Amino acid sequence: MCSFEEAFDRLGIFATRQMQTDGTPGLALAVTDRERLLHVGTFGCADLAGQAPVAAETLFEIGSIGKSFAAIILLQLQEEGRVVLTAPVTDYLPWFQVRSAYEPITLHHLLSHTAGISCGVDFSPEAIYQIWSLRDSEATAPPGTYFHYSNLGYKILGHVIERITGERYPDVVQTRIFDPLAMTSAVPAISHDIRPHLAVGYAPLFDDRPRLPHHPLVSATWIEGDTADGSLVMNATDLATYLRMLLNRGSYPGGRILSAESFDLLTSRVIAIGEPDAPRYYGYGLNTEEVAGHVYLGHSGGMIGYYARILGDLDTGLGAVVLVNGPGSPGLVARTAVDLLRAAAEGHELPELPTTPDDANANAADFAGKFHSAGQTLTVRADNGQLTLEHEDGAISLVSYGPDAFLADHPAFDRYLFHFGRDGDRVVELFHGPSWQVNDRYNGPTELDHPREWLAYPGRYRSHNPWLPIFAVVLRKGELWQIMPDGADGFDSEQPLIPLPDGSCRVGRDERGPERIRFDTIVDGQAIRANLSGGDYYRVGPA
């Protein structure tokens, strides 16, 4: 039988190794059972410039983990008879408006990200105008039928809470959750007053390309915020206190934060998310999944320069929280922690630590060959399991970046990922930004028409929005594509732009998708502005 201490030691080894792999500045973790805090671990630097180490009391922004706090408050208000979660939003915000051919959007739909509205791109530094601007958009799926993550939806919920209670949202969080649970370090809003006590958040120096671990880090853009989609600050110990309440299904030593019935609603399987062969479910601000017969509950969080994860096993009553102040893998560390704790609690041998999958080594031969177009030929080789790209500078290593995706660490290619396309199981084409090449196994057309006006749209578009500062639009294989450097909430890294009758384009092939992009201000044959889901971006160069 293995002890918890052995599990903690192995977890520390893994956290350190994963930080090195990811280039993570600092990390704090805490593990808990239903009764007490079991362990706190701190690693790396809270401030790289001053080499200040992460300490147990170091504060981090927890991002979208805060959505479950808003959900709990609304469930409390429903218990008090002050709100009905199945009621239309307009019952509480009469001026709320979205163009829609469907039934009214309810609080339930917003809580479960099934309202059919945009994720939101934070084009305004406050929430009210972002909510108001939804009247210029359209709900694109019947409410309750389609999951599309929406930060804007939770901004709406925060404003509903303020209208019902007559208090500022941060004050409601403080009195209804922080104070009862004695979360003494937690702060319900991001402000300059707490900045000296926060770990410094870090972001990649390059915001216009996929990140590699050796890319330099810089201090992330600082913002203030008090919205319900994720503006809470705390240390790992206090977040573990919150998780402990969840592991106890809404109860804590002083009573109950939520009734048993409300907790069931919080964690209900409202809608399936993720892959069909490994389903997860979203409830209200939390997701659940079944792992070897156990129900795991959790949520991730991301802010500008911060990432976080909570994960708990509702059956064993064990859980972990992980906070980082820059690029990292808090989800993987949290899952490893829970798996180690569970094995120790059940008297099993501790599982092997996860290893970084190497897709290039696993099936490198799939991608080897010559890929050609009218103006270019690219040769990809698989030598001893390592994938390389032939170039005049010599062989360039291709680093795995996900399924069938690779990144070349070379200035001629590092702006975009290489994506390989398949016909069944066979690789037949290669995409890189605007370029498209095929190999001899490709059987489709190689010349595809497109409207002449599309020639105005390709380029790189930038705004002052620190959440989503830049994206590219390219024209390839007869389609327009939007390319994000590393993806963002509500957006995959590369998605086709599908023309719509009103002159805009839908982002993504799914007809239920609500994100829209519209190009205008054509000067010398080039669009100068692209409006993405309400936020304006301006051309800064070619794609």
Coordinates of C-alpha atoms in Angstrom, one line a residue:
M1 CA 0.0 0.0 0.0
C2 CA 1.3 3.5 -0.9
S3 CA 0.9 6.4 1.4
F4 CA -0.2 9.9 0.6
E5 CA 3.3 11.1 1.3
E6 CA 4.6 9.0 -1.6
A7 CA 1.9 10.4 -3.8
F8 CA 2.9 13.9 -2.9
D9 CA 6.5 13.2 -3.6
R10 CA 5.7 11.8 -7.0
L11 CA 3.3 14.7 -7.7
G12 CA 6.1 17.2 -7.0
I13 CA 8.4 15.4 -9.4
F14 CA 5.8 15.5 -12.1
A15 CA 4.9 19.2 -11.5
T16 CA 8.6 20.2 -11.7
R17 CA 9.1 18.2 -14.9
Q18 CA 5.9 19.5 -16.6
M19 CA 6.9 23.1 -15.7
Q20 CA 10.2 22.6 -17.5
T21 CA 8.4 21.1 -20.5
D22 CA 6.0 24.0 -20.7
G23 CA 8.3 26.8 -19.7
T24 CA 6.1 27.7 -16.7
P25 CA 7.3 30.5 -14.4
G26 CA 5.6 29.5 -11.2
L27 CA 3.0 27.0 -9.9
A28 CA 1.0 26.4 -6.7
L29 CA -1.0 23.3 -6.0
A30 CA -3.1 22.1 -3.1
V31 CA -4.8 18.7 -2.5
T32 CA -7.7 18.1 -0.2
D33 CA -10.1 15.5 1.0
R34 CA -13.6 16.2 2.3
E35 CA -12.3 17.0 5.8
R36 CA -9.1 18.9 5.5
L37 CA -6.2 20.3 3.4
L38 CA -3.8 17.4 2.8
H39 CA -0.9 19.1 1.0
V40 CA 0.4 22.4 -0.5
G41 CA 3.2 22.5 -3.0
T42 CA 4.9 25.6 -4.5
F43 CA 7.3 25.7 -7.4
G44 CA 9.2 28.3 -9.4
C45 CA 8.9 32.1 -9.4
A46 CA 6.0 34.4 -8.6
D47 CA 8.2 37.2 -10.1
L48 CA 10.9 36.3 -12.6
A49 CA 12.5 39.8 -12.5
G50 CA 13.0 39.7 -8.7
Q51 CA 13.3 35.9 -8.5
A52 CA 10.7 35.9 -5.8
P53 CA 9.5 32.3 -5.2
V54 CA 5.9 31.2 -5.3
A55 CA 4.8 30.9 -1.6
A56 CA 1.7 29.3 -0.1
E57 CA 0.1 32.7 0.3
T58 CA 0.8 33.9 -3.3
L59 CA -2.3 35.0 -5.0
F60 CA -3.3 34.0 -8.6
E61 CA -6.2 34.9 -10.8
I62 CA -8.4 31.8 -11.3
G63 CA -10.3 32.8 -14.4
S64 CA -13.4 30.8 -15.4
I65 CA -13.3 28.7 -12.3
G66 CA -15.2 31.7 -11.0
K67 CA -18.2 30.8 -13.2
S68 CA -19.3 28.2 -10.7
F69 CA -19.4 30.9 -8.0
A70 CA -21.9 32.9 -10.0
A71 CA -23.9 29.7 -10.6
I72 CA -24.0 28.9 -6.9
I73 CA -25.2 32.4 -6.1
L74 CA -28.0 32.1 -8.6
L75 CA -29.0 28.7 -7.1
Q76 CA -29.0 30.3 -3.6
L77 CA -31.3 33.1 -4.9
Q78 CA -33.6 30.5 -6.4
E79 CA -33.7 28.7 -3.1
E80 CA -34.8 32.0 -1.5
G81 CA -37.5 32.5 -4.1
R82 CA -35.9 35.5 -5.6
V83 CA -35.2 34.1 -9.1
V84 CA -36.4 31.4 -11.4
L85 CA -33.6 29.9 -13.4
T86 CA -35.9 28.7 -16.2
A87 CA -37.3 32.3 -16.6
P88 CA -36.3 34.4 -19.6
V89 CA -33.4 36.8 -19.1
T90 CA -35.8 39.7 -19.9
D91 CA -37.7 39.1 -16.7
Y92 CA -34.6 40.5 -14.9
L93 CA -33.0 42.6 -17.6
P94 CA -35.9 44.0 -19.7
W95 CA -33.5 45.7 -22.1
F96 CA -31.7 42.5 -22.9
Q97 CA -32.2 41.7 -26.6
V98 CA -30.9 39.2 -29.2
R99 CA -32.3 38.7 -32.6
S100 CA -33.8 35.2 -32.5
A101 CA -36.3 32.9 -34.3
Y102 CA -36.4 30.7 -31.2
E103 CA -37.8 30.6 -27.8
P104 CA -36.5 33.2 -25.2
I105 CA -33.1 32.7 -23.7
T106 CA -33.3 31.8 -20.0
L107 CA -30.9 32.0 -17.1
H108 CA -30.6 28.2 -17.4
H109 CA -29.4 28.5 -21.0
L110 CA -26.7 31.0 -20.0
L111 CA -25.5 28.9 -17.0
S112 CA -25.0 25.9 -19.3
H113 CA -23.6 27.7 -22.3
T114 CA -26.5 26.6 -24.4
A115 CA -28.0 30.0 -25.3
G116 CA -26.7 30.1 -28.9
I117 CA -24.9 33.4 -28.4
S118 CA -21.3 34.5 -29.0
C119 CA -18.5 33.7 -26.7
G120 CA -17.7 37.4 -26.6
V121 CA -14.3 39.0 -27.5
D122 CA -14.1 41.6 -24.7
F123 CA -14.0 44.5 -27.0
S124 CA -15.1 46.8 -24.2
P125 CA -13.5 47.0 -20.8
E126 CA -16.8 46.7 -19.0
A127 CA -19.8 44.3 -19.3
I128 CA -22.9 46.5 -19.9
Y129 CA -22.1 47.6 -23.4
Q130 CA -21.0 44.1 -24.4
I131 CA -24.4 42.8 -23.2
W132 CA -26.2 45.6 -25.0
S133 CA -24.4 44.9 -28.2
L134 CA -25.9 41.4 -28.4
R135 CA -29.0 43.1 -30.0
D136 CA -26.8 43.4 -33.1
S137 CA -26.2 39.6 -33.2
E138 CA -28.4 36.6 -33.7
A139 CA -29.0 33.5 -31.6
T140 CA -28.1 30.7 -34.0
A141 CA -29.5 27.6 -32.4
P142 CA -32.6 26.7 -30.4
P143 CA -31.7 27.4 -26.7
G144 CA -30.7 24.3 -24.8
T145 CA -29.6 22.3 -27.9
Y146 CA -26.0 23.4 -28.7
F147 CA -23.0 24.0 -26.4
H148 CA -21.0 27.1 -27.3
Y149 CA -18.8 28.4 -24.5
S150 CA -19.8 32.0 -23.7
N151 CA -18.0 34.3 -21.3
L152 CA -20.5 37.0 -22.3
G153 CA -23.3 34.7 -21.0
Y154 CA -21.8 34.8 -17.5
K155 CA -21.3 38.6 -17.7
I156 CA -25.1 38.7 -18.2
L157 CA -25.6 36.5 -15.2
G158 CA -23.5 38.7 -13.1
H159 CA -25.5 41.7 -14.0
V160 CA -28.7 39.8 -13.2
I161 CA -27.3 39.0 -9.8
E162 CA -26.7 42.7 -9.2
R163 CA -30.2 43.7 -10.3
I164 CA -31.8 41.1 -8.0
T165 CA -29.7 41.8 -4.9
G166 CA -29.1 45.5 -5.3
E167 CA -25.4 44.9 -4.6
R168 CA -22.2 44.9 -6.6
Y169 CA -21.3 41.4 -7.8
P170 CA -18.0 41.3 -5.9
D171 CA -19.8 42.1 -2.6
V172 CA -22.3 39.3 -3.2
V173 CA -19.5 36.8 -3.8
Q174 CA -17.8 38.0 -0.6
T175 CA -20.8 37.7 1.7
R176 CA -22.4 34.6 0.2
I177 CA -19.3 32.4 -0.5
F178 CA -16.0 33.8 0.7
D179 CA -17.1 34.8 4.2
P180 CA -19.0 31.6 5.1
L181 CA -16.2 29.4 3.9
A182 CA -13.6 31.6 5.6
M183 CA -11.7 32.1 2.4
T184 CA -9.6 34.8 4.0
S185 CA -7.1 35.4 1.2
A186 CA -9.7 35.5 -1.6
V187 CA -10.5 38.7 -3.3
P188 CA -13.7 39.1 -5.4
A189 CA -12.4 41.5 -8.0
I190 CA -9.1 42.2 -9.9
S191 CA -7.9 45.7 -9.0
H192 CA -4.7 47.7 -8.7
D193 CA -5.0 47.4 -4.9
I194 CA -4.2 43.7 -4.9
R195 CA -1.6 43.7 -7.7
P196 CA 1.4 43.8 -5.3
H197 CA 0.2 40.6 -3.7
L198 CA -0.4 38.7 -7.0
A199 CA 2.1 36.5 -8.8
V200 CA 3.1 38.3 -11.9
G201 CA 1.3 36.9 -14.9
Y202 CA 3.4 36.1 -17.9
A203 CA 2.7 35.7 -21.6
P204 CA 4.7 34.8 -24.7
L205 CA 6.8 37.6 -26.2
F206 CA 5.3 36.7 -29.6
D207 CA 1.5 37.0 -29.7
D208 CA 1.3 36.4 -33.5
R209 CA 2.4 32.7 -33.7
P210 CA 2.1 29.4 -32.0
R211 CA 4.3 29.2 -28.9
L212 CA 7.3 27.0 -28.3
P213 CA 8.6 26.5 -24.7
H214 CA 11.9 28.3 -25.5
H215 CA 10.1 31.5 -26.6
P216 CA 10.8 34.3 -24.2
L217 CA 8.1 35.4 -21.7
V218 CA 7.1 39.0 -20.9
S219 CA 4.8 40.4 -18.2
A220 CA 1.3 40.0 -19.4
T221 CA -1.0 43.0 -20.0
W222 CA -2.6 44.1 -16.8
I223 CA -6.4 44.5 -16.6
E224 CA -8.9 45.2 -13.9
G225 CA -12.2 43.4 -13.8
D226 CA -15.2 42.5 -11.6
T227 CA -17.4 40.4 -13.9
A228 CA -18.9 37.1 -13.2
D229 CA -17.2 35.2 -16.0
G230 CA -14.0 35.1 -14.0
S231 CA -12.5 38.0 -12.0
L232 CA -11.6 36.2 -8.7
V233 CA -8.2 36.1 -7.0
M234 CA -7.0 33.7 -4.3
N235 CA -4.3 31.4 -3.2
A236 CA -4.2 27.6 -3.7
T237 CA -5.3 26.9 -0.1
D238 CA -8.5 29.0 -0.3
L239 CA -9.4 27.5 -3.7
A240 CA -8.9 24.1 -2.0
T241 CA -11.4 25.2 0.7
Y242 CA -13.9 25.9 -2.0
L243 CA -13.3 22.6 -3.7
R244 CA -13.7 20.9 -0.3
M245 CA -17.2 22.3 -0.2
L246 CA -17.9 20.9 -3.6
L247 CA -16.6 17.5 -2.5
N248 CA -19.1 17.7 0.3
R249 CA -21.9 18.4 -2.1
G250 CA -22.5 21.9 -0.9
S251 CA -22.0 21.5 2.8
Y252 CA -19.2 22.9 5.0
P253 CA -18.5 22.9 8.8
G254 CA -20.8 25.8 9.4
G255 CA -23.8 24.5 7.4
R256 CA -24.6 24.5 3.7
I257 CA -23.7 26.8 0.9
L258 CA -26.2 24.9 -1.3
S259 CA -29.0 22.5 -0.6
A260 CA -28.6 19.0 -1.8
E261 CA -31.2 19.6 -4.6
S262 CA -29.4 22.8 -5.8
F263 CA -26.0 20.9 -5.8
D264 CA -27.6 18.3 -8.0
L265 CA -28.6 21.1 -10.4
L266 CA -25.1 22.6 -10.2
T267 CA -23.5 19.3 -11.3
S268 CA -26.3 18.0 -13.6
R269 CA -25.6 16.7 -17.1
V270 CA -27.3 19.5 -18.9
I271 CA -25.4 18.9 -22.2
A272 CA -22.6 16.7 -23.5
I273 CA -19.3 18.3 -24.5
G274 CA -16.1 16.9 -25.8
E275 CA -15.6 13.8 -27.9
P276 CA -18.4 11.1 -28.1
D277 CA -16.0 8.3 -27.1
A278 CA -15.0 10.2 -23.9
P279 CA -18.0 12.3 -23.0
R280 CA -18.0 15.1 -20.5
Y281 CA -21.0 17.0 -19.4
Y282 CA -21.6 20.7 -18.5
G283 CA -23.9 21.7 -15.8
Y284 CA -23.9 25.1 -14.2
G285 CA -20.3 26.5 -14.3
L286 CA -18.8 23.0 -13.7
N287 CA -18.2 20.0 -15.9
T288 CA -18.4 16.3 -14.9
E289 CA -17.1 13.1 -16.4
E290 CA -17.0 9.5 -15.4
V291 CA -13.5 8.0 -14.9
A292 CA -13.3 4.3 -14.1
G293 CA -16.7 4.4 -12.4
H294 CA -16.0 7.6 -10.4
V295 CA -17.5 11.0 -11.1
Y296 CA -14.9 13.7 -11.6
L297 CA -16.0 17.3 -11.2
G298 CA -14.0 20.4 -12.3
H299 CA -13.4 23.4 -14.4
S300 CA -10.4 25.2 -15.9
G301 CA -9.6 28.9 -15.8
G302 CA -7.6 31.2 -18.0
M303 CA -6.8 34.9 -17.6
I304 CA -4.2 37.1 -19.3
G305 CA -1.0 35.6 -17.9
Y306 CA -2.7 33.0 -15.6
Y307 CA -4.2 29.5 -15.9
A308 CA -5.9 27.3 -13.3
R309 CA -7.7 24.1 -12.8
I310 CA -9.8 22.5 -10.1
L311 CA -10.6 18.7 -10.2
G312 CA -12.4 16.5 -7.6
D313 CA -13.4 12.9 -7.4
L314 CA -16.9 13.0 -5.8
D315 CA -16.8 9.3 -4.9
T316 CA -13.5 9.2 -3.0
G317 CA -13.8 12.8 -1.8
L318 CA -10.3 13.7 -3.1
G319 CA -9.4 16.8 -5.1
A320 CA -6.7 19.1 -6.4
V321 CA -6.3 22.7 -7.4
V322 CA -3.4 24.0 -9.6
L323 CA -2.5 27.6 -10.3
V324 CA 0.2 28.9 -12.7
N325 CA 1.3 32.4 -13.7
G326 CA 2.1 31.8 -17.4
P327 CA 2.1 29.0 -19.9
G328 CA 1.5 25.6 -18.4
S329 CA -0.6 22.5 -18.0
P330 CA -2.6 22.9 -14.8
G331 CA -5.2 20.5 -16.0
L332 CA -2.7 17.7 -16.6
V333 CA -1.0 18.3 -13.2
A334 CA -4.4 18.3 -11.4
R335 CA -5.5 15.1 -13.1
T336 CA -2.2 13.5 -12.2
A337 CA -2.7 14.6 -8.6
V338 CA -6.2 13.1 -8.3
D339 CA -5.1 9.9 -9.9
L340 CA -2.2 9.5 -7.5
L341 CA -4.3 10.4 -4.5
R342 CA -7.0 8.0 -5.5
A343 CA -4.6 5.1 -6.0
A344 CA -3.1 5.8 -2.6
A345 CA -6.5 6.0 -0.9
E346 CA -7.6 2.7 -2.5
G347 CA -4.4 0.9 -1.6
H348 CA -3.2 0.4 -5.2
E349 CA 0.2 0.9 -6.6
L350 CA 0.8 4.5 -7.7
P351 CA 0.2 4.9 -11.5
E352 CA 3.1 5.8 -13.8
L353 CA 3.5 9.5 -14.3
P354 CA 2.2 10.8 -17.7
T355 CA 4.7 11.1 -20.5
T356 CA 4.6 13.7 -23.2
P357 CA 3.1 12.0 -26.2
D358 CA 5.3 12.2 -29.3
D359 CA 3.0 12.0 -32.3
A360 CA 5.9 12.5 -34.7
N361 CA 7.7 9.4 -33.4
A362 CA 4.5 7.3 -33.1
N363 CA 3.5 7.6 -36.8
A364 CA 6.1 9.7 -38.5
A365 CA 5.9 7.6 -41.7
D366 CA 2.3 8.7 -42.3
F367 CA 3.5 12.2 -43.1
A368 CA 6.6 11.6 -45.2
G369 CA 6.6 12.5 -48.8
K370 CA 6.6 15.3 -51.3
F371 CA 3.8 17.8 -51.2
H372 CA 3.5 20.1 -54.3
S373 CA 1.5 23.0 -55.6
A374 CA 1.8 25.2 -58.7
G375 CA 4.6 27.3 -57.1
Q376 CA 6.2 25.2 -54.4
T377 CA 7.2 21.7 -53.4
L378 CA 7.8 20.7 -49.7
T379 CA 9.5 17.5 -48.8
V380 CA 8.9 15.9 -45.5
R381 CA 11.1 13.1 -44.2
A382 CA 10.8 10.6 -41.4
D383 CA 14.2 9.6 -40.2
N384 CA 14.5 7.3 -37.2
G385 CA 11.0 8.4 -36.2
Q386 CA 11.8 12.1 -36.3
L387 CA 9.8 14.3 -38.8
T388 CA 11.8 16.9 -40.7
L389 CA 11.2 19.4 -43.4
E390 CA 13.8 19.8 -46.2
H391 CA 14.9 23.4 -46.6
E392 CA 17.9 25.3 -48.1
D393 CA 19.1 25.8 -44.5
G394 CA 19.1 22.1 -43.9
A395 CA 16.6 19.7 -42.3
I396 CA 14.1 21.5 -40.0
S397 CA 12.6 19.5 -37.2
L398 CA 8.9 19.4 -37.0
V399 CA 7.6 19.6 -33.4
S400 CA 4.3 17.8 -32.6
Y401 CA 1.5 20.3 -31.8
G402 CA -1.5 18.1 -31.7
P403 CA -3.2 15.5 -33.9
D404 CA -1.8 15.8 -37.4
A405 CA -0.3 19.3 -36.6
F406 CA 3.3 20.3 -36.3
L407 CA 5.4 23.5 -35.9
A408 CA 8.7 24.2 -37.5
D409 CA 11.0 26.2 -35.3
H410 CA 12.4 28.3 -38.2
P411 CA 11.7 31.9 -39.1
A412 CA 10.5 30.9 -42.6
F413 CA 7.7 28.8 -41.2
D414 CA 7.0 29.6 -37.5
R415 CA 4.0 31.9 -38.0
Y416 CA 1.6 29.0 -38.8
L417 CA 1.3 25.3 -38.0
F418 CA 1.7 22.6 -40.5
H419 CA -1.6 20.7 -40.7
F420 CA -1.8 17.4 -42.6
G421 CA -5.1 16.5 -44.2
R422 CA -6.2 12.9 -44.7
D423 CA -8.4 10.9 -47.0
G424 CA -9.5 8.2 -44.7
D425 CA -6.4 7.0 -43.0
R426 CA -4.0 8.3 -45.6
V427 CA -2.3 11.7 -45.5
V428 CA -2.9 13.4 -48.8
E429 CA -2.4 17.2 -48.3
L430 CA -0.5 19.7 -46.3
F431 CA -1.7 23.2 -45.2
H432 CA 0.5 26.0 -43.8
G433 CA -1.1 29.4 -43.5
P434 CA -2.2 30.4 -47.0
S435 CA -0.3 27.6 -48.7
W436 CA -1.8 24.2 -49.8
Q437 CA 0.2 21.3 -51.2
V438 CA -0.9 17.8 -52.1
N439 CA 1.0 14.5 -52.6
D440 CA 0.5 11.8 -55.2
R441 CA -2.2 10.1 -53.2
Y442 CA -4.5 13.1 -53.5
N443 CA -7.4 12.5 -55.9
G444 CA -9.4 15.8 -55.7
P445 CA -9.3 19.0 -57.7
T446 CA -6.2 21.2 -57.3
E447 CA -7.8 24.4 -58.8
L448 CA -10.8 25.8 -57.0
D449 CA -12.7 29.0 -57.8
H450 CA -13.6 31.7 -55.3
P451 CA -15.4 35.1 -55.5
R452 CA -13.1 37.9 -56.7
E453 CA -14.1 40.1 -53.8
W454 CA -12.5 37.6 -51.4
L455 CA -9.1 38.8 -52.6
A456 CA -9.5 41.9 -50.4
Y457 CA -9.8 39.9 -47.2
P458 CA -6.6 38.0 -46.5
G459 CA -4.2 39.7 -44.1
R460 CA -3.4 40.0 -40.4
Y461 CA -5.8 42.0 -38.2
R462 CA -5.0 43.4 -34.8
S463 CA -6.8 45.2 -32.0
H464 CA -5.8 46.5 -28.5
N465 CA -7.8 43.7 -27.0
P466 CA -5.3 41.8 -24.8
W467 CA -7.5 38.7 -24.8
L468 CA -7.4 38.2 -28.5
P469 CA -5.0 40.7 -30.0
I470 CA -4.4 39.3 -33.5
F471 CA -5.6 36.8 -36.1
A472 CA -4.9 36.1 -39.7
V473 CA -7.2 35.5 -42.6
V474 CA -5.9 33.4 -45.5
L475 CA -7.3 32.2 -48.8
R476 CA -6.6 28.6 -49.5
K477 CA -8.2 25.6 -51.3
G478 CA -11.0 28.0 -52.5
E479 CA -12.0 29.0 -49.0
L480 CA -11.3 31.8 -46.5
W481 CA -9.8 30.7 -43.2
Q482 CA -9.4 32.5 -39.9
I483 CA -6.2 31.5 -38.0
M484 CA -5.6 32.2 -34.4
P485 CA -2.0 32.0 -33.1
D486 CA -3.0 29.6 -30.3
G487 CA -6.8 29.6 -30.2
A488 CA -9.1 31.4 -27.8
D489 CA -12.3 30.7 -25.9
G490 CA -15.0 29.9 -28.5
F491 CA -12.5 29.8 -31.3
D492 CA -10.4 26.9 -32.7
S493 CA -6.9 27.7 -33.9
E494 CA -8.0 27.4 -37.6
Q495 CA -11.6 27.6 -38.8
P496 CA -13.1 28.2 -42.3
L497 CA -15.1 31.3 -42.8
I498 CA -18.5 30.5 -44.4
P499 CA -20.1 33.3 -46.4
L500 CA -23.7 34.2 -45.3
P501 CA -26.4 36.0 -47.3
D502 CA -26.0 39.2 -45.2
G503 CA -22.4 39.7 -46.3
S504 CA -20.8 38.4 -43.1
C505 CA -19.1 35.1 -42.6
R506 CA -19.7 32.4 -40.1
V507 CA -16.6 31.3 -38.2
G508 CA -16.6 27.5 -38.5
R509 CA -18.6 25.0 -40.6
D510 CA -21.2 24.2 -37.9
E511 CA -24.4 26.0 -38.9
R512 CA -25.2 26.5 -35.2
G513 CA -22.1 28.5 -34.6
P514 CA -22.8 32.1 -33.5
E515 CA -19.4 33.8 -34.2
R516 CA -19.4 36.2 -37.1
I517 CA -16.8 38.2 -39.0
R518 CA -17.5 41.0 -41.4
F519 CA -14.9 42.9 -43.6
D520 CA -15.3 46.5 -44.7
T521 CA -13.4 49.7 -45.5
I522 CA -11.9 48.5 -48.8
V523 CA -8.9 50.7 -49.7
D524 CA -6.8 49.8 -52.8
G525 CA -8.3 46.4 -53.0
Q526 CA -7.7 45.5 -49.3
A527 CA -10.1 45.3 -46.4
I528 CA -8.8 47.6 -43.6
R529 CA -11.3 46.5 -40.9
A530 CA -12.6 43.1 -39.8
N531 CA -15.3 43.1 -37.1
L532 CA -15.2 39.8 -35.2
S533 CA -18.3 39.2 -33.1
G534 CA -18.7 42.9 -32.2
G535 CA -15.0 43.7 -31.9
D536 CA -13.1 45.8 -34.5
Y537 CA -9.7 44.6 -35.8
Y538 CA -7.6 46.5 -38.3
R539 CA -5.2 45.3 -41.0
V540 CA -1.6 45.4 -39.9
G541 CA 0.0 43.5 -42.7
P542 CA -0.2 40.6 -45.2
A543 CA -1.0 37.1 -44.1

